[in-house]
Amino acid sequence: MKRNVRPNNDGGIIFGFIILAVGVLILLKKLDVFYPDWLLSWPMILIAIGVITLVKHEFKSFFGVVMLSLGAYFLLEREFGLDFGIQRFIFPIALIGLGIYLITQKRKEQQVMNDIQDQIRSKSKVGASSGSSYASSSSSEDNESVGATYNQSGQNKSYSGMSGVSGTSFSDSVSIDSIMSGINKRMLTKNFQGGKLTAAFGGIDLDLTQTDFTGMVTLQVDVIFGGIKLVVPPHWDVRVEVTNIAAGVEDKRVYRQTEVDSDKVMVIKGTVFFGGLEIKSY
């Protein structure tokens, strides 16, 4: 039985080192040991959030880049007196960047949909041609060959990018960044491979009740001043391994007398910072 490999980049370790460093700095301050005050300034919080998010998402997180950039900017301006003269432009620039990001995600999703439709049409044409040219026995063999080729091509191409908007998705993995917005997503794949969810000043509702998989998958969640609600089948073995800071993590799954399927393990990892994570089942 094939099992999905869990990623090794555990942001919780980075978060633990950050907490350790903060504790050491506070202790040094109590002992009157000198160190730069900017190490405990509020821009460093933004920088820490950005670093943790980037590490967890293999340095491919738009939100992590934004938080790291804002933290670095405010740190240089406030603590080192470097005036870049762009403070009044930060808000419109942030809106422009957010708009470009959303447009890019939408175009990526549309391209994926077009590729899937092209493959479906191609498969239908080949199947019809095979049925008219051969006898029933040879036609059956050809259709099986075509189906195998199609499945192989589908496995070779990843459609993880098509999940940035509300609606229904047939993608095998999920990748949602909800920034100052709300997203409702329903997954219908039967080969779920996990993914990542980021909610910053926004919310995500993810319905996995029609989803299936075999083995173990990892779902990365990062919540900062927002909320994520997951609806999962009650027979899944869901293991929550998130780090929560001034946040709430609630498991509201319905108790069932049937046994939990040990061959369907979903591990939820990540950080919930001033937000909430809710897990439900029906």
PDB file of C-alpha atoms in Angstrom:
ATOM      1  CA  MET A   1       0.000   0.000   0.000  1.00  0.00           C
ATOM      2  CA  LYS A   2       1.363   3.383  -1.053  1.00  0.00           C
ATOM      3  CA  ARG A   3       1.415   6.089   1.561  1.00  0.00           C
ATOM      4  CA  ASN A   4       1.988   9.772   1.052  1.00  0.00           C
ATOM      5  CA  VAL A   5       5.225  11.114   2.464  1.00  0.00           C
ATOM      6  CA  ARG A   6       4.927  13.847   5.039  1.00  0.00           C
ATOM      7  CA  PRO A   7       7.019  16.935   4.406  1.00  0.00           C
ATOM      8  CA  ASN A   8      10.111  17.390   6.530  1.00  0.00           C
ATOM      9  CA  ASN A   9       9.927  21.186   6.774  1.00  0.00           C
ATOM     10  CA  ASP A  10       8.160  21.421  10.116  1.00  0.00           C
ATOM     11  CA  GLY A  11       7.516  25.085  10.861  1.00  0.00           C
ATOM     12  CA  GLY A  12       6.655  24.134  14.447  1.00  0.00           C
ATOM     13  CA  ILE A  13      10.380  23.596  15.082  1.00  0.00           C
ATOM     14  CA  ILE A  14      11.149  27.104  13.824  1.00  0.00           C
ATOM     15  CA  PHE A  15       8.363  28.478  16.006  1.00  0.00           C
ATOM     16  CA  GLY A  16       9.823  26.659  19.000  1.00  0.00           C
ATOM     17  CA  PHE A  17      13.241  28.224  18.398  1.00  0.00           C
ATOM     18  CA  ILE A  18      11.624  31.659  18.136  1.00  0.00           C
ATOM     19  CA  ILE A  19       9.835  31.206  21.467  1.00  0.00           C
ATOM     20  CA  LEU A  20      13.104  29.977  22.983  1.00  0.00           C
ATOM     21  CA  ALA A  21      14.941  33.050  21.673  1.00  0.00           C
ATOM     22  CA  VAL A  22      12.285  35.412  23.059  1.00  0.00           C
ATOM     23  CA  GLY A  23      12.545  33.765  26.462  1.00  0.00           C
ATOM     24  CA  VAL A  24      16.329  34.088  26.446  1.00  0.00           C
ATOM     25  CA  LEU A  25      16.098  37.774  25.481  1.00  0.00           C
ATOM     26  CA  ILE A  26      13.616  38.511  28.257  1.00  0.00           C
ATOM     27  CA  LEU A  27      15.864  36.727  30.751  1.00  0.00           C
ATOM     28  CA  LEU A  28      18.877  38.727  29.580  1.00  0.00           C
ATOM     29  CA  LYS A  29      16.905  41.934  30.006  1.00  0.00           C
ATOM     30  CA  LYS A  30      16.025  40.981  33.585  1.00  0.00           C
ATOM     31  CA  LEU A  31      19.731  40.364  34.199  1.00  0.00           C
ATOM     32  CA  ASP A  32      20.590  43.820  32.783  1.00  0.00           C
ATOM     33  CA  VAL A  33      22.542  42.270  29.931  1.00  0.00           C
ATOM     34  CA  PHE A  34      22.617  44.635  26.948  1.00  0.00           C
ATOM     35  CA  TYR A  35      21.145  43.660  23.611  1.00  0.00           C
ATOM     36  CA  PRO A  36      19.400  45.722  20.887  1.00  0.00           C
ATOM     37  CA  ASP A  37      15.852  46.667  21.860  1.00  0.00           C
ATOM     38  CA  TRP A  38      14.594  46.130  18.319  1.00  0.00           C
ATOM     39  CA  LEU A  39      14.878  42.368  18.830  1.00  0.00           C
ATOM     40  CA  LEU A  40      11.676  42.535  20.913  1.00  0.00           C
ATOM     41  CA  SER A  41       9.868  45.204  18.868  1.00  0.00           C
ATOM     42  CA  TRP A  42       6.487  44.596  17.229  1.00  0.00           C
ATOM     43  CA  PRO A  43       7.875  44.520  13.643  1.00  0.00           C
ATOM     44  CA  MET A  44       9.822  41.434  14.671  1.00  0.00           C
ATOM     45  CA  ILE A  45       6.473  39.688  15.212  1.00  0.00           C
ATOM     46  CA  LEU A  46       5.628  40.229  11.545  1.00  0.00           C
ATOM     47  CA  ILE A  47       9.063  38.996  10.531  1.00  0.00           C
ATOM     48  CA  ALA A  48       8.692  35.878  12.690  1.00  0.00           C
ATOM     49  CA  ILE A  49       5.269  35.125  11.198  1.00  0.00           C
ATOM     50  CA  GLY A  50       6.669  35.549   7.700  1.00  0.00           C
ATOM     51  CA  VAL A  51       9.634  33.266   8.366  1.00  0.00           C
ATOM     52  CA  ILE A  52       7.469  30.524   9.897  1.00  0.00           C
ATOM     53  CA  THR A  53       4.985  30.662   7.028  1.00  0.00           C
ATOM     54  CA  LEU A  54       7.706  30.563   4.374  1.00  0.00           C
ATOM     55  CA  VAL A  55       9.446  27.610   5.995  1.00  0.00           C
ATOM     56  CA  LYS A  56       6.195  25.648   6.258  1.00  0.00           C
ATOM     57  CA  HIS A  57       5.281  26.327   2.638  1.00  0.00           C
ATOM     58  CA  GLU A  58       8.766  25.663   1.259  1.00  0.00           C
ATOM     59  CA  PHE A  59       9.308  29.381   0.570  1.00  0.00           C
ATOM     60  CA  LYS A  60       6.384  29.502  -1.855  1.00  0.00           C
ATOM     61  CA  SER A  61       3.893  31.446   0.261  1.00  0.00           C
ATOM     62  CA  PHE A  62       2.683  34.852  -0.932  1.00  0.00           C
ATOM     63  CA  PHE A  63       1.410  35.657   2.549  1.00  0.00           C
ATOM     64  CA  GLY A  64       4.804  34.812   4.083  1.00  0.00           C
ATOM     65  CA  VAL A  65       6.581  37.163   1.674  1.00  0.00           C
ATOM     66  CA  VAL A  66       4.133  39.977   2.490  1.00  0.00           C
ATOM     67  CA  MET A  67       4.499  39.592   6.251  1.00  0.00           C
ATOM     68  CA  LEU A  68       8.284  39.380   6.041  1.00  0.00           C
ATOM     69  CA  SER A  69       8.469  42.453   3.792  1.00  0.00           C
ATOM     70  CA  LEU A  70       6.181  44.529   6.005  1.00  0.00           C
ATOM     71  CA  GLY A  71       8.068  43.543   9.135  1.00  0.00           C
ATOM     72  CA  ALA A  72      11.424  44.401   7.576  1.00  0.00           C
ATOM     73  CA  TYR A  73      10.116  47.752   6.296  1.00  0.00           C
ATOM     74  CA  PHE A  74       8.645  48.872   9.639  1.00  0.00           C
ATOM     75  CA  LEU A  75      11.730  47.644  11.498  1.00  0.00           C
ATOM     76  CA  LEU A  76      14.113  49.643   9.293  1.00  0.00           C
ATOM     77  CA  GLU A  77      11.919  52.733   9.434  1.00  0.00           C
ATOM     78  CA  ARG A  78      11.129  52.690  13.153  1.00  0.00           C
ATOM     79  CA  GLU A  79      14.280  51.352  14.756  1.00  0.00           C
ATOM     80  CA  PHE A  80      16.958  52.541  12.333  1.00  0.00           C
ATOM     81  CA  GLY A  81      15.406  55.777  11.118  1.00  0.00           C
ATOM     82  CA  LEU A  82      15.557  54.806   7.445  1.00  0.00           C
ATOM     83  CA  ASP A  83      12.882  56.826   5.653  1.00  0.00           C
ATOM     84  CA  PHE A  84      12.077  55.317   2.300  1.00  0.00           C
ATOM     85  CA  GLY A  85       9.342  57.855   1.614  1.00  0.00           C
ATOM     86  CA  ILE A  86       6.852  55.161   0.611  1.00  0.00           C
ATOM     87  CA  GLN A  87       4.721  54.948   3.741  1.00  0.00           C
ATOM     88  CA  ARG A  88       1.760  56.686   2.087  1.00  0.00           C
ATOM     89  CA  PHE A  89       2.009  54.266  -0.842  1.00  0.00           C
ATOM     90  CA  ILE A  90       1.989  51.055   1.204  1.00  0.00           C
ATOM     91  CA  PHE A  91      -1.781  50.578   1.210  1.00  0.00           C
ATOM     92  CA  PRO A  92      -2.360  51.074  -2.550  1.00  0.00           C
ATOM     93  CA  ILE A  93       0.712  48.975  -3.345  1.00  0.00           C
ATOM     94  CA  ALA A  94      -0.630  46.208  -1.100  1.00  0.00           C
ATOM     95  CA  LEU A  95      -3.979  46.324  -2.914  1.00  0.00           C
ATOM     96  CA  ILE A  96      -2.258  46.188  -6.302  1.00  0.00           C
ATOM     97  CA  GLY A  97      -0.159  43.221  -5.204  1.00  0.00           C
ATOM     98  CA  LEU A  98      -3.220  41.420  -3.849  1.00  0.00           C
ATOM     99  CA  GLY A  99      -5.111  42.051  -7.089  1.00  0.00           C
ATOM    100  CA  ILE A 100      -2.241  40.696  -9.204  1.00  0.00           C
ATOM    101  CA  TYR A 101      -2.045  37.617  -7.004  1.00  0.00           C
ATOM    102  CA  LEU A 102      -5.783  36.904  -7.291  1.00  0.00           C
ATOM    103  CA  ILE A 103      -5.738  37.414 -11.077  1.00  0.00           C
ATOM    104  CA  THR A 104      -2.750  35.084 -11.409  1.00  0.00           C
ATOM    105  CA  GLN A 105      -4.445  32.383  -9.342  1.00  0.00           C
ATOM    106  CA  LYS A 106      -7.636  32.695 -11.399  1.00  0.00           C
ATOM    107  CA  ARG A 107      -5.755  32.366 -14.689  1.00  0.00           C
ATOM    108  CA  LYS A 108      -3.870  29.352 -13.355  1.00  0.00           C
ATOM    109  CA  GLU A 109      -7.142  27.702 -12.349  1.00  0.00           C
ATOM    110  CA  GLN A 110      -8.696  28.427 -15.751  1.00  0.00           C
ATOM    111  CA  GLN A 111      -5.674  26.923 -17.518  1.00  0.00           C
ATOM    112  CA  VAL A 112      -5.949  23.778 -15.439  1.00  0.00           C
ATOM    113  CA  MET A 113      -9.645  23.483 -16.256  1.00  0.00           C
ATOM    114  CA  ASN A 114      -8.902  23.853 -19.969  1.00  0.00           C
ATOM    115  CA  ASP A 115      -6.239  21.134 -19.786  1.00  0.00           C
ATOM    116  CA  ILE A 116      -8.645  18.741 -18.061  1.00  0.00           C
ATOM    117  CA  GLN A 117     -11.393  19.393 -20.613  1.00  0.00           C
ATOM    118  CA  ASP A 118      -8.944  18.847 -23.494  1.00  0.00           C
ATOM    119  CA  GLN A 119      -7.878  15.504 -22.043  1.00  0.00           C
ATOM    120  CA  ILE A 120     -11.500  14.422 -21.557  1.00  0.00           C
ATOM    121  CA  ARG A 121     -12.390  15.341 -25.153  1.00  0.00           C
ATOM    122  CA  SER A 122      -9.298  13.564 -26.436  1.00  0.00           C
ATOM    123  CA  LYS A 123     -10.179  10.420 -24.524  1.00  0.00           C
ATOM    124  CA  SER A 124     -13.762  10.479 -25.843  1.00  0.00           C
ATOM    125  CA  LYS A 125     -12.614  10.816 -29.472  1.00  0.00           C
ATOM    126  CA  VAL A 126     -10.099   7.983 -29.168  1.00  0.00           C
ATOM    127  CA  GLY A 127     -12.684   5.735 -27.505  1.00  0.00           C
ATOM    128  CA  ALA A 128     -15.269   6.410 -30.238  1.00  0.00           C
ATOM    129  CA  SER A 129     -12.725   5.755 -32.982  1.00  0.00           C
ATOM    130  CA  SER A 130     -11.637   2.479 -31.406  1.00  0.00           C
ATOM    131  CA  GLY A 131     -15.232   1.285 -31.073  1.00  0.00           C
ATOM    132  CA  SER A 132     -15.997   1.792 -34.778  1.00  0.00           C
ATOM    133  CA  SER A 133     -12.773   0.240 -36.130  1.00  0.00           C
ATOM    134  CA  TYR A 134     -12.418  -2.988 -34.182  1.00  0.00           C
ATOM    135  CA  ALA A 135     -14.505  -5.889 -32.990  1.00  0.00           C
ATOM    136  CA  SER A 136     -15.897  -5.873 -29.484  1.00  0.00           C
ATOM    137  CA  SER A 137     -13.066  -7.927 -27.996  1.00  0.00           C
ATOM    138  CA  SER A 138     -10.248  -5.893 -29.472  1.00  0.00           C
ATOM    139  CA  SER A 139     -12.160  -2.685 -28.764  1.00  0.00           C
ATOM    140  CA  SER A 140     -12.277  -3.577 -25.076  1.00  0.00           C
ATOM    141  CA  GLU A 141      -8.522  -4.067 -25.017  1.00  0.00           C
ATOM    142  CA  ASP A 142      -7.930  -0.760 -26.797  1.00  0.00           C
ATOM    143  CA  ASN A 143     -10.189   1.127 -24.403  1.00  0.00           C
ATOM    144  CA  GLU A 144      -8.318  -0.302 -21.452  1.00  0.00           C
ATOM    145  CA  SER A 145      -5.038   0.802 -23.037  1.00  0.00           C
ATOM    146  CA  VAL A 146      -6.411   4.285 -23.661  1.00  0.00           C
ATOM    147  CA  GLY A 147      -7.720   4.497 -20.082  1.00  0.00           C
ATOM    148  CA  ALA A 148      -4.325   3.460 -18.715  1.00  0.00           C
ATOM    149  CA  THR A 149      -2.584   6.061 -20.862  1.00  0.00           C
ATOM    150  CA  TYR A 150      -5.012   8.725 -19.728  1.00  0.00           C
ATOM    151  CA  ASN A 151      -4.615   7.817 -16.079  1.00  0.00           C
ATOM    152  CA  GLN A 152      -0.856   7.882 -16.414  1.00  0.00           C
ATOM    153  CA  SER A 153      -0.927  11.348 -17.987  1.00  0.00           C
ATOM    154  CA  GLY A 154      -3.302  12.532 -15.280  1.00  0.00           C
ATOM    155  CA  GLN A 155      -0.941  11.316 -12.593  1.00  0.00           C
ATOM    156  CA  ASN A 156       2.051  12.977 -14.194  1.00  0.00           C
ATOM    157  CA  LYS A 157       0.442  16.404 -14.127  1.00  0.00           C
ATOM    158  CA  SER A 158      -0.393  18.184 -10.893  1.00  0.00           C
ATOM    159  CA  TYR A 159      -3.506  20.295 -10.563  1.00  0.00           C
ATOM    160  CA  SER A 160      -2.770  21.632  -7.107  1.00  0.00           C
ATOM    161  CA  GLY A 161      -3.069  25.216  -8.273  1.00  0.00           C
ATOM    162  CA  MET A 162      -6.790  25.153  -8.945  1.00  0.00           C
ATOM    163  CA  SER A 163      -8.278  25.838  -5.544  1.00  0.00           C
ATOM    164  CA  GLY A 164      -7.938  29.543  -4.903  1.00  0.00           C
ATOM    165  CA  VAL A 165     -11.633  30.458  -5.253  1.00  0.00           C
ATOM    166  CA  SER A 166     -14.940  29.314  -3.837  1.00  0.00           C
ATOM    167  CA  GLY A 167     -16.821  26.451  -5.460  1.00  0.00           C
ATOM    168  CA  THR A 168     -16.226  22.795  -6.281  1.00  0.00           C
ATOM    169  CA  SER A 169     -12.822  21.328  -7.094  1.00  0.00           C
ATOM    170  CA  PHE A 170     -11.777  17.968  -8.535  1.00  0.00           C
ATOM    171  CA  SER A 171      -8.119  18.621  -7.786  1.00  0.00           C
ATOM    172  CA  ASP A 172      -6.199  15.980  -5.837  1.00  0.00           C
ATOM    173  CA  SER A 173      -4.658  18.607  -3.553  1.00  0.00           C
ATOM    174  CA  VAL A 174      -5.818  21.885  -2.093  1.00  0.00           C
ATOM    175  CA  SER A 175      -4.000  25.215  -1.875  1.00  0.00           C
ATOM    176  CA  ILE A 176      -6.011  28.169  -0.588  1.00  0.00           C
ATOM    177  CA  ASP A 177      -4.797  31.597   0.553  1.00  0.00           C
ATOM    178  CA  SER A 178      -7.654  33.624   2.029  1.00  0.00           C
ATOM    179  CA  ILE A 179      -6.448  37.155   2.706  1.00  0.00           C
ATOM    180  CA  MET A 180      -9.111  39.575   3.905  1.00  0.00           C
ATOM    181  CA  SER A 181     -11.763  37.427   2.226  1.00  0.00           C
ATOM    182  CA  GLY A 182     -13.944  34.359   2.679  1.00  0.00           C
ATOM    183  CA  ILE A 183     -13.639  31.160   0.637  1.00  0.00           C
ATOM    184  CA  ASN A 184     -15.956  28.126   0.564  1.00  0.00           C
ATOM    185  CA  LYS A 185     -14.544  25.065  -1.169  1.00  0.00           C
ATOM    186  CA  ARG A 186     -15.846  21.524  -1.704  1.00  0.00           C
ATOM    187  CA  MET A 187     -13.416  18.809  -2.765  1.00  0.00           C
ATOM    188  CA  LEU A 188     -14.692  15.843  -4.802  1.00  0.00           C
ATOM    189  CA  THR A 189     -11.492  13.937  -5.519  1.00  0.00           C
ATOM    190  CA  LYS A 190     -11.127  10.264  -4.612  1.00  0.00           C
ATOM    191  CA  ASN A 191      -7.344  10.558  -4.434  1.00  0.00           C
ATOM    192  CA  PHE A 192      -6.923  13.364  -1.931  1.00  0.00           C
ATOM    193  CA  GLN A 193      -3.276  14.247  -1.276  1.00  0.00           C
ATOM    194  CA  GLY A 194      -3.598  17.003   1.316  1.00  0.00           C
ATOM    195  CA  GLY A 195      -2.383  20.547   0.791  1.00  0.00           C
ATOM    196  CA  LYS A 196      -2.175  23.885   2.570  1.00  0.00           C
ATOM    197  CA  LEU A 197      -4.629  26.489   3.851  1.00  0.00           C
ATOM    198  CA  THR A 198      -3.749  30.041   4.870  1.00  0.00           C
ATOM    199  CA  ALA A 199      -6.325  32.391   6.390  1.00  0.00           C
ATOM    200  CA  ALA A 200      -5.198  35.916   7.252  1.00  0.00           C
ATOM    201  CA  PHE A 201      -7.911  38.329   8.315  1.00  0.00           C
ATOM    202  CA  GLY A 202     -10.317  36.013   6.493  1.00  0.00           C
ATOM    203  CA  GLY A 203     -12.000  32.647   6.629  1.00  0.00           C
ATOM    204  CA  ILE A 204     -11.977  29.276   4.848  1.00  0.00           C
ATOM    205  CA  ASP A 205     -14.721  26.630   4.848  1.00  0.00           C
ATOM    206  CA  LEU A 206     -13.434  23.370   3.357  1.00  0.00           C
ATOM    207  CA  ASP A 207     -15.855  20.475   2.796  1.00  0.00           C
ATOM    208  CA  LEU A 208     -14.131  17.086   2.495  1.00  0.00           C
ATOM    209  CA  THR A 209     -17.185  14.886   3.049  1.00  0.00           C
ATOM    210  CA  GLN A 210     -17.185  13.690  -0.589  1.00  0.00           C
ATOM    211  CA  THR A 211     -13.420  13.144  -0.609  1.00  0.00           C
ATOM    212  CA  ASP A 212     -11.568   9.868  -0.261  1.00  0.00           C
ATOM    213  CA  PHE A 213      -7.974   8.669  -0.046  1.00  0.00           C
ATOM    214  CA  THR A 214      -5.877   5.765   1.156  1.00  0.00           C
ATOM    215  CA  GLY A 215      -2.882   6.048   3.455  1.00  0.00           C
ATOM    216  CA  MET A 216      -1.792   9.220   5.210  1.00  0.00           C
ATOM    217  CA  VAL A 217      -2.081  12.823   4.034  1.00  0.00           C
ATOM    218  CA  THR A 218      -0.926  16.090   5.571  1.00  0.00           C
ATOM    219  CA  LEU A 219      -2.996  19.264   5.628  1.00  0.00           C
ATOM    220  CA  GLN A 220      -1.028  22.400   6.505  1.00  0.00           C
ATOM    221  CA  VAL A 221      -3.091  25.180   8.118  1.00  0.00           C
ATOM    222  CA  ASP A 222      -1.922  28.668   9.042  1.00  0.00           C
ATOM    223  CA  VAL A 223      -4.416  31.028  10.651  1.00  0.00           C
ATOM    224  CA  ILE A 224      -3.601  34.607  11.603  1.00  0.00           C
ATOM    225  CA  PHE A 225      -6.523  36.736  12.773  1.00  0.00           C
ATOM    226  CA  GLY A 226      -8.924  34.500  10.876  1.00  0.00           C
ATOM    227  CA  GLY A 227     -10.681  31.158  10.961  1.00  0.00           C
ATOM    228  CA  ILE A 228     -10.763  27.793   9.196  1.00  0.00           C
ATOM    229  CA  LYS A 229     -13.599  25.245   9.333  1.00  0.00           C
ATOM    230  CA  LEU A 230     -13.033  21.706   8.088  1.00  0.00           C
ATOM    231  CA  VAL A 231     -15.881  19.250   7.475  1.00  0.00           C
ATOM    232  CA  VAL A 232     -14.565  15.685   7.248  1.00  0.00           C
ATOM    233  CA  PRO A 233     -16.093  12.191   7.098  1.00  0.00           C
ATOM    234  CA  PRO A 234     -16.595  10.823  10.627  1.00  0.00           C
ATOM    235  CA  HIS A 235     -14.659   7.597   9.964  1.00  0.00           C
ATOM    236  CA  TRP A 236     -11.370   9.366   9.131  1.00  0.00           C
ATOM    237  CA  ASP A 237      -8.520   9.237  11.625  1.00  0.00           C
ATOM    238  CA  VAL A 238      -7.866  12.974  12.047  1.00  0.00           C
ATOM    239  CA  ARG A 239      -4.831  13.937  14.106  1.00  0.00           C
ATOM    240  CA  VAL A 240      -4.403  17.596  15.049  1.00  0.00           C
ATOM    241  CA  GLU A 241      -0.818  18.714  15.604  1.00  0.00           C
ATOM    242  CA  VAL A 242      -1.149  22.490  15.343  1.00  0.00           C
ATOM    243  CA  THR A 243       0.458  25.160  17.493  1.00  0.00           C
ATOM    244  CA  ASN A 244      -2.150  27.603  18.795  1.00  0.00           C
ATOM    245  CA  ILE A 245      -1.398  31.000  20.310  1.00  0.00           C
ATOM    246  CA  ALA A 246      -4.281  33.002  21.789  1.00  0.00           C
ATOM    247  CA  ALA A 247      -6.509  30.872  19.559  1.00  0.00           C
ATOM    248  CA  GLY A 248      -9.120  28.154  19.697  1.00  0.00           C
ATOM    249  CA  VAL A 249      -8.922  24.661  18.188  1.00  0.00           C
ATOM    250  CA  GLU A 250     -12.221  22.783  18.442  1.00  0.00           C
ATOM    251  CA  ASP A 251     -12.934  19.207  17.403  1.00  0.00           C
ATOM    252  CA  LYS A 252     -16.720  18.984  16.974  1.00  0.00           C
ATOM    253  CA  ARG A 253     -16.875  15.717  15.050  1.00  0.00           C
ATOM    254  CA  VAL A 254     -19.936  13.556  15.607  1.00  0.00           C
ATOM    255  CA  TYR A 255     -19.229  10.475  17.688  1.00  0.00           C
ATOM    256  CA  ARG A 256     -19.884   7.233  15.836  1.00  0.00           C
ATOM    257  CA  GLN A 257     -20.023   3.709  17.181  1.00  0.00           C
ATOM    258  CA  THR A 258     -18.311   2.378  14.065  1.00  0.00           C
ATOM    259  CA  GLU A 259     -14.563   1.998  14.165  1.00  0.00           C
ATOM    260  CA  VAL A 260     -12.255   4.629  12.760  1.00  0.00           C
ATOM    261  CA  ASP A 261     -10.631   3.596   9.483  1.00  0.00           C
ATOM    262  CA  SER A 262      -6.936   3.290  10.345  1.00  0.00           C
ATOM    263  CA  ASP A 263      -6.090   3.339   6.647  1.00  0.00           C
ATOM    264  CA  LYS A 264      -7.321   6.934   6.258  1.00  0.00           C
ATOM    265  CA  VAL A 265      -5.128   9.178   8.400  1.00  0.00           C
ATOM    266  CA  MET A 266      -5.162  12.948   7.939  1.00  0.00           C
ATOM    267  CA  VAL A 267      -2.590  14.905   9.935  1.00  0.00           C
ATOM    268  CA  ILE A 268      -3.370  18.594  10.449  1.00  0.00           C
ATOM    269  CA  LYS A 269      -0.268  20.678  11.109  1.00  0.00           C
ATOM    270  CA  GLY A 270       0.405  24.380  11.291  1.00  0.00           C
ATOM    271  CA  THR A 271      -0.063  27.450  13.461  1.00  0.00           C
ATOM    272  CA  VAL A 272      -3.229  29.173  14.674  1.00  0.00           C
ATOM    273  CA  PHE A 273      -2.416  32.718  15.821  1.00  0.00           C
ATOM    274  CA  PHE A 274      -5.258  34.861  17.197  1.00  0.00           C
ATOM    275  CA  GLY A 275      -7.799  32.838  15.251  1.00  0.00           C
ATOM    276  CA  GLY A 276      -9.739  29.611  15.251  1.00  0.00           C
ATOM    277  CA  LEU A 277      -9.724  26.111  13.764  1.00  0.00           C
ATOM    278  CA  GLU A 278     -12.909  24.033  13.812  1.00  0.00           C
ATOM    279  CA  ILE A 279     -13.262  20.409  12.706  1.00  0.00           C
ATOM    280  CA  LYS A 280     -16.749  18.995  12.139  1.00  0.00           C
ATOM    281  CA  SER A 281     -18.453  15.923  10.677  1.00  0.00           C
ATOM    282  CA  TYR A 282     -22.010  14.884   9.888  1.00  0.00           C
TER     283      TYR A 282
END
